[in-house]
Amino acid sequence: MIGRRKTLQRLMSRPDADTPSRGVFTRRALVVLGAQMAAFGLLGHRLYGLQVLEGDHFARMAENNRVSRRLIAPPRGRVVDRFGIAVAANKVNWRALLLPEETSDIPGTLDRFSALVPIEARDRARIEREIRHKRRFIPVMLHDFLSWDDMARIELNAPSLPGVLIDVGTTRNYPFGPLLAHVVGYVAPPGEKDVAQDQTLALPGMRVGRAGIEQTQDGLLRGQVGAVEVEVNAVGRLMSELSRDEGQPGDEITLTIDSGLQQAVLGRIGDQSASAVVMDCRNGEVLAMVSNPSFDPSLFDSGVSQAQWQEWATDPRTPLINKAVAGVYPPGSTFKPAVAMAALQAGTLSPTDRIFCPGYLDVGGTRFHCWSRYGHGSLTLKEALKFSCDVFFYEVARRTGMDAIAAASHNFGLGTNLDIELPHTRPGLIPTPEWRRAHGQHWNGGDTIVSGIGQGFVQVTPLQLATYASRIASGRAVQPHLVRAVSGRLGASAEGSHWPALDMPEPFLNQLRVGMYAVVNEEHGSAPKARLDIPGVQMAGKTGSAQVRHVSRALRESGHFDSSLLPWEYRPHALFICFAPYDAPRYAAAIVVEHGNAGAAVAAPLARDIMTDTLTRDPSNRKEPPGQVVAEVEDFG
């Protein structure tokens, strides 16, 4: 028993052979534990950073992967006539867009898309050019005017078309087509220069005005860009639209035009190559402006074919040119009242002076013929206007001089820039000796004489002629204009009192009016076909026939010259200016029929019919259009 106890004591008192191993294990455990704690600490720190410090950032990134945001073109403002009838509006257009930032293989995406909806080579080149020049977040138009079948194929193949989406936009619609093409104009996709000036024009659906009111009022009609947010799935397919801000629609432009009267005037002109302008002579509002032939403005929005462009460009009747503001013509005898006013103001003629017409005027070695080879005898100013005697105004021009004639003409609006809200207008020309010298030429007396009957270098536009008639009728310096209101805000020019009185004595103006009255209403006047068939209403006017080629003295004196037998392009232009009612003028008009031969025979009856339509409709004194609306269009903004 005692031995066992001693043995146990010896064993307990022996050194432990495993003690060093336990120490090593403990140190390793501590190291591992420390490493684990450090790793978990770093992980926790990173998680804290990701979830707390950078949580908002990554939430936004996740949201951006789920939500696609893009800018959208705002609805273009409407253009309406004076009675609120739309003459330029918008209609729905389904289109395919590409967001370059959402695809890593743009060429492959384009190839796959064109296999579904064919893209022409020129469109492919345009798309690639736009992708290179635009920012990657700006959509690029792949194809517009999609059919339902096109959209179905695109949607079914959406996983293989990253970045491609179907969008609803608007395209420009012109319900009156060619009727108002020269006034309203048209829009077209912006060019590279346009986009360089304004990056928002790169957005699909943005259009730029290229003619007419669409061009001059483009800044008002465009509006402010909007944005749309859509939810997409992992392959980019559109799941839902989250929000849409259409932006600020463009302003609505109200024109002075009466679309019903415009159609009536065109109906009177028919298929003649002609232009006509009807104005409210009290305030300068243009109620109708017709230039025939015309064109379909909607073709420019979707693209004009080469064949169509060639047809327009080679047509001798120039359908693309607005003859009312860009066509320049010798005014012929319509110019005689302006010459008379210059002479009255210069004191070289009085209303009672008489000038004898034997049928010609000889100056130096040149003979200037009257249209009547037998002459008119002794005439006063009123009689000279009534019979449209050339010799009378040859002599008056010779006495007065061209500088005085030019000054009076400019005061009437002839040969000036009238600043109407249209592009590509031409100022015409009232020549002077100074103008001739500036071109290295000598001005001679014969130049003044032929200018006295609106020939030679004198050139005016139909709009200037209508303004001229308006100023004679009203005695005010009315300025022609087409914009009546912007988003319902009426312009000050709608009031006649806005325009100052002409710097011309009223008695002198009245001499012109009396003479123009005699032209239409008195026996043997030169325009009996212009007489109105409205009881108690008279119209005053002046005829004009403007030569476009020289006629020799021998041919004139032969008595066998007949300009109506000439080829169309060599016949004189037929012109007429007028205003009515004579005793209280409200409306003035100018008509030019290209190569119509004779103002009295062709333009005068046309003016009678146009003025009858105008007085019947009486648009300036109405708030609602008379009769039935000519055309309507479903409007989408």
XYZ file of C-alpha atoms in Angstrom:
637
model
C 0.000 0.000 0.000
C 2.839 2.271 0.972
C 4.662 1.245 -2.216
C 1.743 2.125 -4.475
C 1.473 5.542 -2.928
C 5.160 6.226 -3.561
C 4.872 5.082 -7.127
C 1.940 7.442 -7.754
C 3.874 10.323 -6.238
C 6.810 9.605 -8.514
C 4.599 9.593 -11.545
C 2.959 12.855 -10.644
C 6.258 14.527 -9.966
C 7.751 13.567 -13.419
C 7.966 16.317 -16.091
C 5.131 16.250 -18.763
C 6.570 15.196 -22.099
C 3.635 16.850 -24.132
C 3.760 20.358 -22.630
C 5.807 21.920 -25.509
C 3.317 20.529 -28.116
C 0.358 22.042 -26.316
C 2.055 25.456 -26.358
C 2.628 25.309 -30.084
C -0.984 24.293 -30.717
C -2.240 27.176 -28.638
C -0.129 29.704 -30.561
C -1.338 28.326 -33.920
C -4.912 28.494 -32.769
C -4.438 32.067 -31.756
C -2.862 32.919 -35.109
C -5.700 31.237 -37.018
C -8.237 32.883 -34.826
C -6.587 36.220 -35.332
C -6.485 35.714 -39.107
C -10.125 34.721 -39.111
C -11.060 37.698 -37.062
C -9.058 39.966 -39.354
C -10.714 38.440 -42.422
C -14.139 38.791 -40.901
C -13.218 42.323 -39.888
C -12.169 43.199 -43.409
C -15.274 41.533 -44.807
C -17.442 43.357 -42.334
C -15.711 46.613 -43.133
C -16.238 46.011 -46.843
C -19.847 45.038 -46.311
C -20.323 48.113 -44.210
C -18.798 50.210 -46.972
C -20.903 48.577 -49.665
C -24.159 48.566 -47.775
C -23.890 51.689 -45.670
C -21.330 54.060 -47.100
C -21.863 53.222 -50.797
C -25.336 51.747 -50.578
C -27.030 54.620 -52.385
C -24.508 54.463 -55.221
C -25.007 50.757 -55.846
C -28.761 51.101 -55.436
C -28.669 53.642 -58.214
C -26.581 51.320 -60.364
C -29.050 48.522 -59.804
C -31.902 50.841 -60.622
C -30.150 51.931 -63.810
C -29.844 48.316 -64.865
C -33.563 47.908 -64.297
C -34.720 51.328 -65.504
C -33.843 52.887 -68.840
C -34.199 56.660 -69.096
C -34.095 58.521 -72.378
C -34.949 61.911 -73.757
C -37.921 62.281 -76.080
C -38.814 64.896 -78.644
C -41.672 67.180 -77.543
C -44.841 67.459 -79.632
C -44.361 70.101 -82.290
C -46.776 72.994 -82.039
C -49.778 73.106 -84.339
C -50.356 75.691 -87.032
C -53.989 76.725 -87.455
C -55.814 79.171 -89.686
C -57.613 82.263 -88.381
C -60.653 80.149 -87.417
C -58.660 77.463 -85.560
C -58.690 74.867 -88.354
C -55.457 72.842 -88.266
C -53.235 73.326 -91.297
C -50.184 71.597 -89.760
C -50.648 69.009 -87.016
C -49.182 65.740 -85.723
C -50.149 62.094 -86.128
C -48.893 58.886 -84.452
C -45.827 57.228 -85.914
C -44.417 53.917 -84.587
C -40.659 53.649 -84.933
C -37.677 51.503 -83.925
C -34.844 53.138 -81.997
C -31.377 51.990 -80.947
C -29.757 52.999 -77.666
C -26.023 52.550 -78.424
C -25.033 52.442 -74.743
C -27.146 49.313 -74.210
C -25.438 47.084 -76.763
C -21.804 46.019 -77.045
C -22.128 44.733 -80.605
C -23.707 47.499 -82.684
C -22.861 46.007 -86.128
C -24.298 42.632 -85.104
C -27.444 44.244 -83.734
C -27.935 46.198 -86.951
C -27.447 43.060 -89.038
C -30.000 41.128 -87.027
C -32.462 44.029 -87.132
C -32.160 44.486 -90.897
C -32.889 40.786 -91.358
C -36.252 41.428 -89.707
C -37.003 44.909 -91.040
C -34.917 45.726 -94.119
C -32.742 48.837 -93.928
C -31.603 50.470 -97.163
C -27.910 51.116 -97.688
C -28.279 54.883 -97.384
C -30.205 54.498 -94.122
C -27.560 52.115 -92.776
C -24.904 54.711 -93.578
C -26.966 57.398 -91.842
C -27.425 55.231 -88.736
C -23.712 54.482 -88.488
C -22.887 58.147 -88.984
C -25.295 59.215 -86.247
C -23.911 56.606 -83.859
C -20.410 57.997 -84.409
C -21.419 61.609 -83.888
C -24.067 61.361 -81.166
C -23.601 60.661 -77.496
C -24.236 57.022 -76.624
C -27.255 57.761 -74.467
C -29.092 59.506 -77.343
C -31.341 57.113 -79.293
C -30.776 56.669 -83.013
C -33.649 56.146 -85.425
C -33.448 52.739 -87.104
C -36.764 52.694 -88.922
C -39.949 54.721 -88.750
C -43.492 54.185 -89.987
C -43.450 50.606 -88.687
C -46.332 48.300 -89.523
C -47.920 45.970 -86.969
C -46.096 43.026 -88.551
C -42.768 44.859 -88.246
C -43.374 45.530 -84.562
C -44.382 41.910 -83.903
C -41.156 40.580 -85.456
C -39.051 43.015 -83.430
C -40.757 42.097 -80.149
C -40.419 38.341 -80.760
C -36.689 38.729 -81.368
C -36.027 41.245 -78.578
C -33.431 39.014 -76.766
C -31.186 39.104 -79.834
C -31.648 42.846 -80.320
C -30.080 44.515 -77.252
C -30.610 48.265 -77.248
C -33.465 48.135 -79.776
C -36.841 49.370 -78.636
C -40.143 50.336 -80.219
C -41.277 53.865 -79.559
C -44.346 55.890 -80.396
C -43.700 59.338 -81.780
C -45.398 61.821 -84.045
C -44.941 62.826 -87.630
C -46.056 66.047 -89.272
C -49.362 66.035 -91.072
C -50.606 68.636 -93.538
C -54.338 68.083 -94.032
C -54.599 70.622 -96.845
C -51.631 69.209 -98.755
C -50.532 71.411 -101.686
C -53.194 74.047 -100.969
C -51.132 75.724 -98.240
C -47.701 74.230 -98.903
C -46.033 77.529 -99.801
C -47.452 79.319 -96.757
C -47.127 76.630 -94.079
C -43.978 75.069 -95.520
C -42.714 71.686 -94.364
C -40.333 69.990 -91.928
C -37.465 67.575 -92.521
C -34.945 65.654 -90.369
C -32.170 67.930 -89.050
C -28.805 67.928 -90.775
C -25.378 67.697 -89.163
C -25.063 71.492 -89.033
C -28.383 71.743 -87.218
C -27.338 69.138 -84.646
C -23.988 70.861 -84.128
C -25.870 73.998 -83.100
C -28.429 72.199 -80.910
C -27.759 68.675 -79.606
C -31.417 68.070 -78.766
C -32.118 68.004 -82.499
C -30.360 64.617 -82.561
C -33.343 63.074 -80.779
C -35.517 60.774 -82.918
C -38.634 62.562 -84.064
C -37.141 66.043 -83.932
C -37.800 67.962 -87.119
C -36.571 71.279 -88.459
C -38.689 73.692 -90.476
C -37.355 74.006 -93.989
C -39.844 76.363 -95.631
C -42.750 78.671 -94.899
C -44.075 79.283 -91.412
C -42.521 75.994 -90.290
C -39.101 77.552 -90.913
C -39.561 81.124 -89.712
C -41.425 80.072 -86.534
C -39.326 76.952 -85.919
C -38.049 78.095 -82.517
C -41.608 78.586 -81.217
C -42.949 75.369 -82.734
C -40.235 73.012 -81.360
C -41.055 73.139 -77.653
C -38.910 71.735 -74.797
C -37.467 68.206 -74.665
C -39.139 65.615 -72.376
C -38.038 62.236 -70.910
C -39.446 58.737 -70.408
C -38.431 56.020 -67.912
C -39.133 52.373 -68.767
C -38.504 49.109 -66.871
C -36.550 46.436 -68.753
C -35.686 42.825 -67.943
C -32.273 41.128 -68.066
C -32.262 40.896 -71.863
C -33.423 44.488 -72.332
C -37.034 43.765 -73.226
C -39.427 46.536 -72.284
C -41.557 45.459 -69.330
C -43.429 48.643 -68.439
C -43.316 52.397 -68.690
C -42.631 53.915 -65.286
C -42.997 57.599 -66.059
C -43.283 59.946 -69.004
C -42.681 63.662 -69.226
C -43.767 64.839 -72.649
C -41.796 68.031 -72.235
C -43.219 71.367 -73.226
C -45.186 71.235 -76.490
C -44.397 73.872 -79.053
C -46.497 77.015 -79.316
C -49.608 77.013 -81.449
C -49.312 79.493 -84.311
C -52.535 81.067 -85.535
C -52.318 82.384 -89.079
C -54.206 85.253 -90.660
C -55.108 82.883 -93.516
C -58.692 81.766 -94.107
C -58.244 78.211 -95.409
C -61.710 78.266 -96.964
C -60.912 81.416 -98.919
C -57.557 79.919 -99.885
C -59.351 76.962 -101.434
C -61.832 79.241 -103.201
C -59.005 81.292 -104.734
C -57.200 78.174 -105.926
C -60.464 76.945 -107.422
C -60.734 80.168 -109.413
C -57.146 79.923 -110.666
C -57.585 76.320 -111.771
C -54.566 74.840 -113.527
C -53.048 78.177 -114.601
C -49.528 79.051 -113.556
C -50.447 81.980 -111.350
C -50.349 83.589 -107.939
C -52.850 85.618 -105.961
C -52.728 87.481 -102.656
C -55.768 88.763 -100.743
C -55.241 91.150 -97.822
C -57.265 93.011 -95.255
C -56.253 96.476 -96.440
C -56.970 97.982 -92.993
C -54.408 95.981 -90.990
C -52.245 94.039 -93.450
C -53.500 90.561 -92.584
C -52.936 88.156 -95.489
C -56.173 86.220 -95.900
C -55.133 84.103 -98.882
C -51.813 83.510 -100.601
C -51.927 81.094 -103.519
C -49.031 80.016 -105.700
C -49.894 77.512 -108.391
C -48.736 74.846 -109.123
C -47.734 73.578 -105.711
C -46.399 70.394 -104.064
C -47.248 67.922 -101.297
C -45.311 69.056 -98.188
C -45.779 65.748 -96.313
C -43.360 64.043 -98.705
C -40.429 65.897 -97.148
C -41.026 64.351 -93.710
C -40.615 60.793 -94.936
C -38.215 61.584 -97.791
C -38.626 62.781 -101.381
C -37.663 60.334 -104.098
C -35.121 61.346 -106.715
C -37.739 60.949 -109.446
C -40.176 63.275 -107.665
C -37.478 65.871 -107.066
C -36.481 65.798 -110.738
C -40.099 66.264 -111.770
C -40.428 69.344 -109.592
C -37.053 70.802 -110.537
C -37.610 70.514 -114.291
C -41.183 71.815 -114.350
C -41.125 75.213 -116.151
C -43.987 76.369 -113.931
C -41.702 76.075 -110.834
C -43.973 74.375 -108.268
C -41.379 74.616 -105.478
C -41.194 78.424 -105.647
C -43.709 80.563 -103.805
C -44.480 82.934 -106.644
C -46.334 85.296 -104.312
C -43.130 86.349 -102.513
C -40.282 85.010 -104.669
C -41.694 85.458 -108.168
C -40.647 88.802 -109.657
C -42.471 90.314 -112.619
C -42.610 93.617 -114.500
C -45.744 95.262 -113.052
C -46.859 96.658 -116.399
C -49.660 99.181 -116.217
C -50.429 98.373 -112.565
C -47.393 100.596 -111.904
C -49.044 103.709 -113.375
C -50.761 104.872 -110.137
C -47.339 104.920 -108.421
C -45.907 107.021 -111.257
C -48.885 109.359 -110.964
C -48.335 109.777 -107.208
C -44.664 110.598 -107.777
C -45.631 113.257 -110.311
C -48.342 114.765 -108.082
C -45.924 114.978 -105.138
C -43.146 116.378 -107.332
C -45.477 118.999 -108.826
C -44.849 117.869 -112.402
C -48.522 116.946 -112.832
C -51.844 118.207 -111.504
C -55.213 116.405 -111.663
C -56.440 118.837 -114.340
C -53.358 118.765 -116.587
C -53.880 117.293 -120.046
C -51.416 115.317 -122.142
C -52.056 114.431 -125.781
C -51.611 110.838 -126.993
C -51.237 110.326 -130.772
C -50.414 106.635 -130.258
C -46.681 107.089 -129.712
C -44.006 109.282 -128.172
C -40.798 110.091 -130.039
C -37.741 110.822 -127.920
C -34.520 111.338 -129.812
C -34.402 108.648 -132.434
C -36.611 106.197 -130.523
C -40.375 105.795 -130.811
C -42.283 104.520 -127.760
C -45.684 103.099 -128.694
C -48.975 103.242 -126.858
C -50.941 100.012 -126.652
C -53.574 101.766 -128.830
C -51.931 102.428 -132.191
C -54.612 105.063 -132.883
C -53.914 107.012 -129.686
C -56.224 108.344 -126.967
C -56.208 112.081 -127.687
C -56.070 114.635 -124.870
C -56.328 113.087 -121.389
C -56.435 114.071 -117.725
C -54.945 111.820 -115.041
C -58.276 110.158 -114.324
C -58.836 109.457 -118.008
C -55.278 108.210 -118.466
C -55.766 105.676 -115.663
C -59.201 104.722 -116.995
C -57.913 104.010 -120.504
C -54.439 102.933 -119.314
C -52.756 105.230 -121.819
C -49.054 104.489 -122.208
C -48.059 107.778 -123.821
C -49.510 109.784 -120.916
C -47.289 107.948 -118.441
C -44.262 108.007 -120.740
C -44.461 111.775 -120.615
C -45.207 111.934 -116.882
C -42.208 109.707 -116.122
C -39.975 111.826 -118.383
C -41.027 114.994 -116.542
C -40.773 113.543 -113.043
C -37.544 111.545 -113.138
C -36.735 108.096 -111.857
C -35.553 109.066 -108.386
C -38.941 110.564 -107.484
C -40.751 107.572 -109.006
C -38.585 105.179 -106.957
C -39.294 107.094 -103.730
C -43.071 106.972 -104.247
C -42.891 103.304 -105.240
C -40.974 102.398 -102.095
C -43.561 104.201 -99.970
C -46.194 101.989 -101.577
C -44.135 98.869 -100.705
C -42.837 98.195 -104.221
C -39.219 97.096 -104.603
C -38.770 96.718 -100.826
C -38.357 93.946 -98.291
C -41.751 93.664 -96.613
C -40.490 91.448 -93.735
C -43.374 89.001 -93.919
C -42.934 85.806 -91.873
C -41.710 83.742 -94.817
C -38.208 82.758 -95.954
C -36.712 83.210 -99.401
C -38.634 86.388 -100.220
C -37.308 88.667 -102.941
C -37.337 92.479 -102.766
C -37.882 93.104 -106.454
C -36.369 96.239 -107.970
C -37.266 99.839 -108.665
C -34.267 100.937 -110.740
C -32.565 104.296 -110.395
C -29.668 105.975 -112.194
C -27.476 105.292 -109.151
C -28.358 101.573 -109.293
C -27.503 101.510 -112.992
C -24.146 103.229 -112.440
C -23.320 100.790 -109.624
C -23.569 98.038 -112.250
C -21.196 99.860 -114.572
C -23.934 100.982 -116.968
C -25.236 104.342 -118.128
C -28.813 105.406 -117.381
C -30.512 107.080 -120.304
C -33.823 108.842 -120.806
C -35.383 105.829 -122.457
C -34.917 103.817 -119.250
C -37.056 106.337 -117.364
C -39.718 106.374 -120.081
C -40.266 102.596 -120.196
C -40.222 102.476 -116.389
C -43.212 104.835 -116.486
C -45.397 101.943 -117.676
C -43.832 99.293 -115.418
C -41.458 97.801 -117.979
C -37.699 97.886 -118.370
C -35.851 96.967 -115.192
C -38.838 97.341 -112.842
C -39.640 94.105 -110.992
C -42.133 93.466 -108.195
C -43.745 90.509 -106.429
C -47.479 89.758 -106.168
C -47.293 90.374 -102.405
C -45.866 93.842 -103.073
C -48.672 94.531 -105.523
C -51.286 93.522 -102.930
C -49.584 95.739 -100.335
C -49.502 98.584 -102.874
C -53.257 98.241 -103.484
C -53.885 98.075 -99.720
C -51.950 101.278 -99.090
C -53.745 103.141 -101.875
C -57.088 102.004 -100.425
C -56.385 102.646 -96.734
C -53.886 105.497 -96.852
C -51.875 103.646 -94.191
C -48.453 102.001 -94.335
C -49.884 98.572 -93.575
C -47.355 95.771 -93.482
C -48.411 92.321 -94.740
C -48.188 89.579 -92.126
C -49.230 85.951 -91.688
C -48.965 85.336 -87.935
C -52.114 86.497 -86.144
C -51.480 85.010 -82.696
C -49.005 82.826 -80.772
C -50.596 80.419 -78.273
C -53.690 82.593 -78.254
C -51.859 85.883 -77.736
C -53.099 88.265 -80.421
C -50.491 90.526 -82.031
C -50.806 94.306 -81.984
C -50.686 94.406 -85.789
C -54.244 93.042 -85.928
C -55.482 96.583 -85.241
C -55.611 98.996 -88.157
C -54.622 101.895 -85.900
C -51.263 100.167 -85.364
C -50.122 101.319 -88.804
C -49.122 104.953 -89.487
C -50.565 107.086 -92.258
C -48.656 107.215 -95.532
C -46.534 110.281 -96.168
C -48.811 111.160 -99.068
C -51.547 113.802 -99.194
C -55.031 112.350 -99.006
C -56.263 114.360 -102.035
C -53.537 112.788 -104.151
C -54.434 109.294 -102.942
C -58.044 110.036 -103.777
C -57.047 110.905 -107.361
C -55.621 107.402 -107.713
C -58.743 105.828 -106.232
C -61.029 107.777 -108.562
C -59.008 106.682 -111.572
C -59.029 103.023 -110.467
C -62.782 103.230 -109.925
C -63.212 104.448 -113.502
C -61.111 101.528 -114.808
C -63.726 99.054 -113.589
C -67.042 100.866 -113.356
C -67.218 103.629 -115.951
C -68.120 103.187 -119.604
C -65.129 102.390 -121.807
C -62.955 101.648 -118.773
C -60.160 99.190 -119.488
C -61.468 96.451 -117.154
C -65.257 96.075 -117.503
C -64.879 92.330 -116.853
C -63.797 93.144 -113.307
C -67.134 94.744 -112.404
C -68.738 93.105 -109.350
C -72.186 91.567 -109.623
C -73.037 92.507 -106.030
C -75.771 95.157 -105.643
C -74.433 98.380 -104.172
C -70.795 97.238 -104.046
C -68.127 98.515 -106.427
C -64.514 97.529 -106.856
C -61.619 99.737 -107.965
C -58.709 98.245 -109.857
C -55.942 98.532 -112.404
C -55.005 96.221 -115.230
C -51.509 95.274 -116.328
C -49.910 93.339 -119.171
C -46.161 92.882 -118.816
C -44.063 91.946 -121.823
C -41.339 89.337 -121.411
C -39.686 89.899 -124.816
C -39.002 92.823 -127.112
C -41.435 93.573 -129.923
C -39.940 95.446 -132.881
C -41.300 98.772 -134.125
C -42.010 97.294 -137.551
C -44.051 94.467 -136.079
C -46.038 96.840 -133.881
C -46.802 99.228 -136.723
C -47.769 96.415 -139.062
C -51.067 95.946 -137.260
C -50.701 92.183 -137.413
C -49.013 91.535 -134.072
C -51.018 89.227 -131.793
C -49.211 88.181 -128.617
C -51.798 85.465 -127.909
C -50.383 83.496 -130.865
C -46.884 83.370 -129.371
C -45.581 80.272 -127.581
C -46.703 80.235 -123.937
C -43.341 81.274 -122.506
C -43.205 84.383 -124.758
C -46.662 85.737 -123.984
C -47.007 88.750 -121.653
C -47.937 88.235 -118.006
C -51.485 89.250 -117.059
C -51.863 91.320 -113.866
C -54.593 93.036 -111.878
C -54.683 94.926 -108.574
C -57.879 95.945 -106.818
C -59.685 96.869 -103.603
C -63.314 96.768 -102.446
C -65.787 98.010 -101.401
C -64.792 101.252 -103.059
C -66.537 103.553 -100.567
C -65.280 101.723 -97.447
C -62.325 99.503 -98.435
C -61.832 96.269 -96.478
C -60.023 93.966 -98.893
C -57.299 94.329 -101.508
C -55.964 91.750 -103.938
C -53.293 91.207 -106.561
C -53.370 88.549 -109.258
C -50.545 87.576 -111.626
C -51.183 84.973 -114.326
C -47.887 83.954 -115.850
C -47.978 84.418 -119.612
C -51.710 85.064 -119.377
C -51.308 87.581 -122.225
C -53.783 90.319 -121.216
C -54.634 91.667 -117.771
C -58.037 92.985 -118.825
C -59.123 89.721 -120.454
C -57.600 87.153 -118.057
C -56.592 88.656 -114.706
C -59.505 91.108 -114.343
C -62.348 88.535 -114.385
C -60.266 86.341 -112.083
C -59.934 89.264 -109.674
C -63.698 89.848 -109.856
C -64.410 86.258 -108.847
C -61.797 86.256 -106.080
C -63.086 89.531 -104.635
C -66.654 88.225 -104.807
C -65.620 85.153 -102.817
C -63.776 87.338 -100.318
C -66.688 89.727 -99.766
C -69.095 86.806 -99.471
C -67.014 85.034 -96.847
C -65.979 88.350 -95.223
C -63.360 86.600 -93.043
C -62.125 89.737 -91.278
C -65.563 90.351 -89.759
C -66.220 86.757 -88.655
C -65.167 84.683 -85.677
C -66.379 81.412 -87.194
C -65.818 80.200 -90.756
C -68.842 80.377 -93.043
C -70.119 77.124 -94.533
C -68.502 73.730 -94.209
C -64.957 73.069 -93.024
C -62.808 72.229 -96.030
C -60.682 69.570 -94.310
C -60.039 68.159 -90.875
C -57.345 65.945 -89.373
C -57.199 63.797 -86.275
C -54.772 65.621 -84.040
C -52.334 64.091 -81.577
C -50.833 67.221 -80.155
